[in-house]
Amino acid sequence: MLPDVLIAGGGIGGLAAALACRRAGCRVRLYERAAEFSEVGAGIQLGPNVVRVLQGWGLEAALAQVVARPDRVWARRAADGATLASLPLADFPQRYGAPYLCIHRADLHELLLNVLQREQADSLWLHAGRALETYEASADSVRVRFEDGLEVEGDLLIGADGLWSRVRAQLLGDGPPRGTGHLAYRALVRQAELPAALRSTCVTVWLGPGLHVVQYPVRGGDWLNVVAIVEGAAPADPAHWDHAASTAELQARLVDACALLRELVAAVPSWRLWALNDRPPVQGAAQMAQSRVALLGDAAHPMRPYLAQGAGMAIEDAAELGRLLGQARELGALIDTPVLLQRYALNRWQRNAQVQARAARNGRIYHLRGPVAWVRDAGLRLLGAKLMDQPWLYGGG
């Protein structure tokens, strides 16, 4: 008998988990604290490790309608615009079994939500406006109580409720996330509104002292996503991720950058500011699952965005959970839910910890100053694509 799955959180990770569990034949109930299902933010990059999962769920055609397909990743020096290295992406489908894609976060969220709503039946329920307050796990079930007093019971609870997860707070009691000392300025601009020299079909990373800027196309290439990450103090309310920010603030940070990068920043009409928070890399399976409760995505392993794998690791988590549930169904086995969740955690925690650590390391490398930055630049010029490619990441999952 397959379990009755309760999911807290209706973001990309929660929806991916619902889809994976539903495809495994489970009864799924998902609860989102916001009054409606929506997603904020800007673009995200999907490496082939993530695209393979989405294609395996039959979403290839739907993805094709909303993604951009960058042809190359460039690394450039912010100070003078010099090209340091590039990684061609055209052969990724042959090398890794799927392409490298860019997508607006809201488009991916809507895609997953639409699939679930089409499949919604007696075995799937999506509930908005339900904020988890607490849960109680026993030997036989898990009972969840919401802020409005509603109580529900299931066989397992998946905490996919993000960086400030209430499920994690009760499961691990390890305090709030830590500030990274990095701030992300995010913006989207129509490419048609940009001068021709600023439009782009590729991913470009501009490296500078104490900062870097990333730009890439989304929404079929019609829009350009721009993210500038600088070192600085967090806003007064770090738990509220999105803060208004002015172009002047960012321009002051980039006063020594090359003309092309300064022109790009000046051409963006408005920015939003995000204080980056994370947690140390996962230390063991017990940090991802205990008894009948498991964590997924940012609730389990929030990470810095310097490998572009935050959403990707959540989707991989969901795929592994669905794989184990599907395997149990195929074997016709009576599932011991705590054992299944422990296996999920054992199969995921080390990869997630590796990505967390590599992402943090990338951030330090991107922001190098002085002579060590010259060494970094020389290494990129010498080894180029070999340094930028990530076979361990794109071929795994």
PDB file of C-alpha atoms in Angstrom, residues 127-308:
ATOM      1  CA  HIS A 127      -4.721  23.759  -1.258  1.00  0.00           C
ATOM      2  CA  ALA A 128      -3.703  27.438  -1.118  1.00  0.00           C
ATOM      3  CA  GLY A 129      -4.050  29.644   1.952  1.00  0.00           C
ATOM      4  CA  ARG A 130      -3.050  26.884   4.388  1.00  0.00           C
ATOM      5  CA  ALA A 131      -0.056  27.767   6.584  1.00  0.00           C
ATOM      6  CA  LEU A 132       1.432  24.888   8.548  1.00  0.00           C
ATOM      7  CA  GLU A 133       1.699  25.593  12.255  1.00  0.00           C
ATOM      8  CA  THR A 134       2.976  22.309  13.682  1.00  0.00           C
ATOM      9  CA  TYR A 135       3.007  18.562  13.148  1.00  0.00           C
ATOM     10  CA  GLU A 136       3.106  15.435  15.271  1.00  0.00           C
ATOM     11  CA  ALA A 137       4.641  12.202  13.981  1.00  0.00           C
ATOM     12  CA  SER A 138       3.765   8.851  15.550  1.00  0.00           C
ATOM     13  CA  ALA A 139       4.693   5.271  14.770  1.00  0.00           C
ATOM     14  CA  ASP A 140       1.763   4.967  12.356  1.00  0.00           C
ATOM     15  CA  SER A 141       1.081   8.420  10.903  1.00  0.00           C
ATOM     16  CA  VAL A 142       1.851  12.138  10.884  1.00  0.00           C
ATOM     17  CA  ARG A 143      -0.737  14.729  11.888  1.00  0.00           C
ATOM     18  CA  VAL A 144      -0.426  18.326  10.649  1.00  0.00           C
ATOM     19  CA  ARG A 145      -2.114  21.325  12.198  1.00  0.00           C
ATOM     20  CA  PHE A 146      -2.540  24.586  10.267  1.00  0.00           C
ATOM     21  CA  GLU A 147      -2.805  28.127  11.582  1.00  0.00           C
ATOM     22  CA  ASP A 148      -6.549  28.227  10.921  1.00  0.00           C
ATOM     23  CA  GLY A 149      -7.086  25.163  13.133  1.00  0.00           C
ATOM     24  CA  LEU A 150      -7.510  22.578  10.380  1.00  0.00           C
ATOM     25  CA  GLU A 151      -5.881  19.225  11.107  1.00  0.00           C
ATOM     26  CA  VAL A 152      -5.057  16.514   8.579  1.00  0.00           C
ATOM     27  CA  GLU A 153      -3.364  13.143   8.852  1.00  0.00           C
ATOM     28  CA  GLY A 154      -1.207  11.219   6.410  1.00  0.00           C
ATOM     29  CA  ASP A 155       1.539   8.656   6.196  1.00  0.00           C
ATOM     30  CA  LEU A 156       4.407  11.053   5.567  1.00  0.00           C
ATOM     31  CA  LEU A 157       5.106  14.790   5.485  1.00  0.00           C
ATOM     32  CA  ILE A 158       7.427  16.479   2.997  1.00  0.00           C
ATOM     33  CA  GLY A 159       8.677  19.875   4.110  1.00  0.00           C
ATOM     34  CA  ALA A 160       9.161  21.804   0.867  1.00  0.00           C
ATOM     35  CA  ASP A 161       8.414  25.120   2.533  1.00  0.00           C
ATOM     36  CA  GLY A 162      11.574  26.929   1.598  1.00  0.00           C
ATOM     37  CA  LEU A 163      14.427  28.749   3.277  1.00  0.00           C
ATOM     38  CA  TRP A 164      12.401  29.725   6.368  1.00  0.00           C
ATOM     39  CA  SER A 165      10.801  26.285   6.676  1.00  0.00           C
ATOM     40  CA  ARG A 166       8.516  25.656   9.629  1.00  0.00           C
ATOM     41  CA  VAL A 167       8.855  21.938   9.088  1.00  0.00           C
ATOM     42  CA  ARG A 168      12.632  22.196   9.423  1.00  0.00           C
ATOM     43  CA  ALA A 169      12.329  24.418  12.486  1.00  0.00           C
ATOM     44  CA  GLN A 170      10.405  21.664  14.284  1.00  0.00           C
ATOM     45  CA  LEU A 171      12.322  18.714  12.835  1.00  0.00           C
ATOM     46  CA  LEU A 172      15.860  19.991  13.446  1.00  0.00           C
ATOM     47  CA  GLY A 173      15.508  23.056  15.686  1.00  0.00           C
ATOM     48  CA  ASP A 174      18.739  24.457  14.251  1.00  0.00           C
ATOM     49  CA  GLY A 175      17.779  28.117  14.126  1.00  0.00           C
ATOM     50  CA  PRO A 176      17.342  30.510  11.217  1.00  0.00           C
ATOM     51  CA  PRO A 177      19.417  30.544   8.029  1.00  0.00           C
ATOM     52  CA  ARG A 178      22.668  32.502   8.070  1.00  0.00           C
ATOM     53  CA  GLY A 179      23.361  35.663   6.128  1.00  0.00           C
ATOM     54  CA  THR A 180      26.040  35.306   3.459  1.00  0.00           C
ATOM     55  CA  GLY A 181      27.084  38.942   3.228  1.00  0.00           C
ATOM     56  CA  HIS A 182      26.028  38.941  -0.425  1.00  0.00           C
ATOM     57  CA  LEU A 183      23.213  40.940  -2.005  1.00  0.00           C
ATOM     58  CA  ALA A 184      21.588  40.105  -5.341  1.00  0.00           C
ATOM     59  CA  TYR A 185      20.153  42.819  -7.551  1.00  0.00           C
ATOM     60  CA  ARG A 186      17.707  41.176  -9.976  1.00  0.00           C
ATOM     61  CA  ALA A 187      16.041  42.537 -13.082  1.00  0.00           C
ATOM     62  CA  LEU A 188      14.251  41.504 -16.264  1.00  0.00           C
ATOM     63  CA  VAL A 189      14.197  43.628 -19.397  1.00  0.00           C
ATOM     64  CA  ARG A 190      12.774  43.081 -22.858  1.00  0.00           C
ATOM     65  CA  GLN A 191      15.602  42.515 -25.314  1.00  0.00           C
ATOM     66  CA  ALA A 192      13.755  44.529 -27.960  1.00  0.00           C
ATOM     67  CA  GLU A 193      14.064  47.558 -25.681  1.00  0.00           C
ATOM     68  CA  LEU A 194      17.843  47.207 -25.418  1.00  0.00           C
ATOM     69  CA  PRO A 195      20.427  48.528 -27.886  1.00  0.00           C
ATOM     70  CA  ALA A 196      21.608  45.757 -30.209  1.00  0.00           C
ATOM     71  CA  ALA A 197      25.027  45.619 -28.517  1.00  0.00           C
ATOM     72  CA  LEU A 198      23.408  44.702 -25.192  1.00  0.00           C
ATOM     73  CA  ARG A 199      21.170  41.901 -26.433  1.00  0.00           C
ATOM     74  CA  SER A 200      22.322  38.357 -25.832  1.00  0.00           C
ATOM     75  CA  THR A 201      21.627  34.717 -26.703  1.00  0.00           C
ATOM     76  CA  CYS A 202      24.158  33.312 -24.255  1.00  0.00           C
ATOM     77  CA  VAL A 203      24.962  33.183 -20.551  1.00  0.00           C
ATOM     78  CA  THR A 204      27.603  35.723 -19.552  1.00  0.00           C
ATOM     79  CA  VAL A 205      29.305  35.972 -16.162  1.00  0.00           C
ATOM     80  CA  TRP A 206      31.169  39.224 -15.504  1.00  0.00           C
ATOM     81  CA  LEU A 207      33.797  38.829 -12.749  1.00  0.00           C
ATOM     82  CA  GLY A 208      34.909  41.767 -10.606  1.00  0.00           C
ATOM     83  CA  PRO A 209      36.448  42.461  -7.190  1.00  0.00           C
ATOM     84  CA  GLY A 210      33.817  41.720  -4.570  1.00  0.00           C
ATOM     85  CA  LEU A 211      31.062  41.312  -7.160  1.00  0.00           C
ATOM     86  CA  HIS A 212      29.878  39.573 -10.299  1.00  0.00           C
ATOM     87  CA  VAL A 213      27.064  40.029 -12.812  1.00  0.00           C
ATOM     88  CA  VAL A 214      25.218  37.270 -14.687  1.00  0.00           C
ATOM     89  CA  GLN A 215      23.002  37.794 -17.730  1.00  0.00           C
ATOM     90  CA  TYR A 216      21.088  35.312 -19.863  1.00  0.00           C
ATOM     91  CA  PRO A 217      17.954  35.124 -22.040  1.00  0.00           C
ATOM     92  CA  VAL A 218      14.596  33.766 -20.859  1.00  0.00           C
ATOM     93  CA  ARG A 219      11.091  33.416 -22.316  1.00  0.00           C
ATOM     94  CA  GLY A 220      12.196  32.235 -25.724  1.00  0.00           C
ATOM     95  CA  GLY A 221      14.949  34.823 -25.760  1.00  0.00           C
ATOM     96  CA  ASP A 222      12.540  37.770 -25.688  1.00  0.00           C
ATOM     97  CA  TRP A 223      13.652  38.854 -22.224  1.00  0.00           C
ATOM     98  CA  LEU A 224      17.088  39.244 -20.648  1.00  0.00           C
ATOM     99  CA  ASN A 225      17.574  38.242 -17.029  1.00  0.00           C
ATOM    100  CA  VAL A 226      20.273  40.215 -15.232  1.00  0.00           C
ATOM    101  CA  VAL A 227      21.579  39.478 -11.737  1.00  0.00           C
ATOM    102  CA  ALA A 228      24.308  41.499 -10.031  1.00  0.00           C
ATOM    103  CA  ILE A 229      25.686  40.072  -6.804  1.00  0.00           C
ATOM    104  CA  VAL A 230      27.716  42.315  -4.536  1.00  0.00           C
ATOM    105  CA  GLU A 231      29.113  42.088  -1.041  1.00  0.00           C
ATOM    106  CA  GLY A 232      27.308  44.171   1.538  1.00  0.00           C
ATOM    107  CA  ALA A 233      25.077  44.359   4.591  1.00  0.00           C
ATOM    108  CA  ALA A 234      21.618  42.799   4.432  1.00  0.00           C
ATOM    109  CA  PRO A 235      18.451  44.927   4.486  1.00  0.00           C
ATOM    110  CA  ALA A 236      16.749  45.414   7.827  1.00  0.00           C
ATOM    111  CA  ASP A 237      14.342  42.523   7.230  1.00  0.00           C
ATOM    112  CA  PRO A 238      16.384  39.652   5.716  1.00  0.00           C
ATOM    113  CA  ALA A 239      13.460  37.227   5.927  1.00  0.00           C
ATOM    114  CA  HIS A 240      11.598  39.316   3.336  1.00  0.00           C
ATOM    115  CA  TRP A 241      13.592  38.362   0.275  1.00  0.00           C
ATOM    116  CA  ASP A 242      12.553  41.022  -2.194  1.00  0.00           C
ATOM    117  CA  HIS A 243      13.419  44.666  -1.546  1.00  0.00           C
ATOM    118  CA  ALA A 244      13.122  47.683  -3.801  1.00  0.00           C
ATOM    119  CA  ALA A 245      16.486  48.826  -5.096  1.00  0.00           C
ATOM    120  CA  SER A 246      17.565  51.752  -7.236  1.00  0.00           C
ATOM    121  CA  THR A 247      19.737  51.713 -10.320  1.00  0.00           C
ATOM    122  CA  ALA A 248      21.926  54.370  -8.721  1.00  0.00           C
ATOM    123  CA  GLU A 249      22.876  52.036  -5.858  1.00  0.00           C
ATOM    124  CA  LEU A 250      24.071  49.379  -8.274  1.00  0.00           C
ATOM    125  CA  GLN A 251      25.784  51.831 -10.606  1.00  0.00           C
ATOM    126  CA  ALA A 252      27.846  53.074  -7.659  1.00  0.00           C
ATOM    127  CA  ARG A 253      29.073  49.503  -7.130  1.00  0.00           C
ATOM    128  CA  LEU A 254      30.078  49.218 -10.785  1.00  0.00           C
ATOM    129  CA  VAL A 255      31.745  52.597 -11.251  1.00  0.00           C
ATOM    130  CA  ASP A 256      35.038  50.914 -12.241  1.00  0.00           C
ATOM    131  CA  ALA A 257      33.437  48.394 -14.640  1.00  0.00           C
ATOM    132  CA  CYS A 258      33.815  48.513 -18.413  1.00  0.00           C
ATOM    133  CA  ALA A 259      31.509  50.718 -20.468  1.00  0.00           C
ATOM    134  CA  LEU A 260      29.476  47.807 -21.882  1.00  0.00           C
ATOM    135  CA  LEU A 261      28.578  46.465 -18.441  1.00  0.00           C
ATOM    136  CA  ARG A 262      27.741  49.923 -17.124  1.00  0.00           C
ATOM    137  CA  GLU A 263      25.529  50.520 -20.163  1.00  0.00           C
ATOM    138  CA  LEU A 264      23.678  47.260 -19.493  1.00  0.00           C
ATOM    139  CA  VAL A 265      22.987  48.231 -15.886  1.00  0.00           C
ATOM    140  CA  ALA A 266      21.885  51.721 -16.913  1.00  0.00           C
ATOM    141  CA  ALA A 267      19.515  50.281 -19.533  1.00  0.00           C
ATOM    142  CA  VAL A 268      17.568  48.265 -16.949  1.00  0.00           C
ATOM    143  CA  PRO A 269      14.570  50.330 -15.793  1.00  0.00           C
ATOM    144  CA  SER A 270      14.168  48.848 -12.308  1.00  0.00           C
ATOM    145  CA  TRP A 271      15.799  46.395  -9.913  1.00  0.00           C
ATOM    146  CA  ARG A 272      14.779  44.302  -6.928  1.00  0.00           C
ATOM    147  CA  LEU A 273      17.147  43.494  -4.091  1.00  0.00           C
ATOM    148  CA  TRP A 274      17.526  40.070  -2.478  1.00  0.00           C
ATOM    149  CA  ALA A 275      19.663  39.404   0.608  1.00  0.00           C
ATOM    150  CA  LEU A 276      21.242  35.980   0.132  1.00  0.00           C
ATOM    151  CA  ASN A 277      20.954  33.500   2.991  1.00  0.00           C
ATOM    152  CA  ASP A 278      22.014  29.877   3.204  1.00  0.00           C
ATOM    153  CA  ARG A 279      22.983  27.117   5.606  1.00  0.00           C
ATOM    154  CA  PRO A 280      26.133  25.024   5.969  1.00  0.00           C
ATOM    155  CA  PRO A 281      26.261  21.946   3.718  1.00  0.00           C
ATOM    156  CA  VAL A 282      24.145  19.011   4.850  1.00  0.00           C
ATOM    157  CA  GLN A 283      26.106  16.884   7.323  1.00  0.00           C
ATOM    158  CA  GLY A 284      24.154  13.642   7.158  1.00  0.00           C
ATOM    159  CA  ALA A 285      20.925  11.875   6.251  1.00  0.00           C
ATOM    160  CA  ALA A 286      19.317  12.812   9.584  1.00  0.00           C
ATOM    161  CA  GLN A 287      19.281  16.445   8.442  1.00  0.00           C
ATOM    162  CA  MET A 288      16.990  15.500   5.562  1.00  0.00           C
ATOM    163  CA  ALA A 289      14.650  12.891   7.051  1.00  0.00           C
ATOM    164  CA  GLN A 290      13.588  11.558  10.427  1.00  0.00           C
ATOM    165  CA  SER A 291      10.751   9.137  11.107  1.00  0.00           C
ATOM    166  CA  ARG A 292       7.823  10.099   8.837  1.00  0.00           C
ATOM    167  CA  VAL A 293       9.057  13.605   7.971  1.00  0.00           C
ATOM    168  CA  ALA A 294      11.488  14.612   5.212  1.00  0.00           C
ATOM    169  CA  LEU A 295      12.841  17.902   3.920  1.00  0.00           C
ATOM    170  CA  LEU A 296      13.208  18.817   0.254  1.00  0.00           C
ATOM    171  CA  GLY A 297      14.786  21.687  -1.682  1.00  0.00           C
ATOM    172  CA  ASP A 298      15.634  24.893   0.167  1.00  0.00           C
ATOM    173  CA  ALA A 299      14.092  23.580   3.375  1.00  0.00           C
ATOM    174  CA  ALA A 300      16.799  20.918   3.397  1.00  0.00           C
ATOM    175  CA  HIS A 301      19.776  22.494   1.633  1.00  0.00           C
ATOM    176  CA  PRO A 302      19.491  26.204   0.778  1.00  0.00           C
ATOM    177  CA  MET A 303      22.485  27.176  -1.281  1.00  0.00           C
ATOM    178  CA  ARG A 304      24.137  30.116  -2.926  1.00  0.00           C
ATOM    179  CA  PRO A 305      23.247  30.570  -6.592  1.00  0.00           C
ATOM    180  CA  TYR A 306      26.779  30.285  -7.981  1.00  0.00           C
ATOM    181  CA  LEU A 307      26.219  26.880  -9.588  1.00  0.00           C
ATOM    182  CA  ALA A 308      22.674  27.741 -10.717  1.00  0.00           C
TER     183      ALA A 308
END
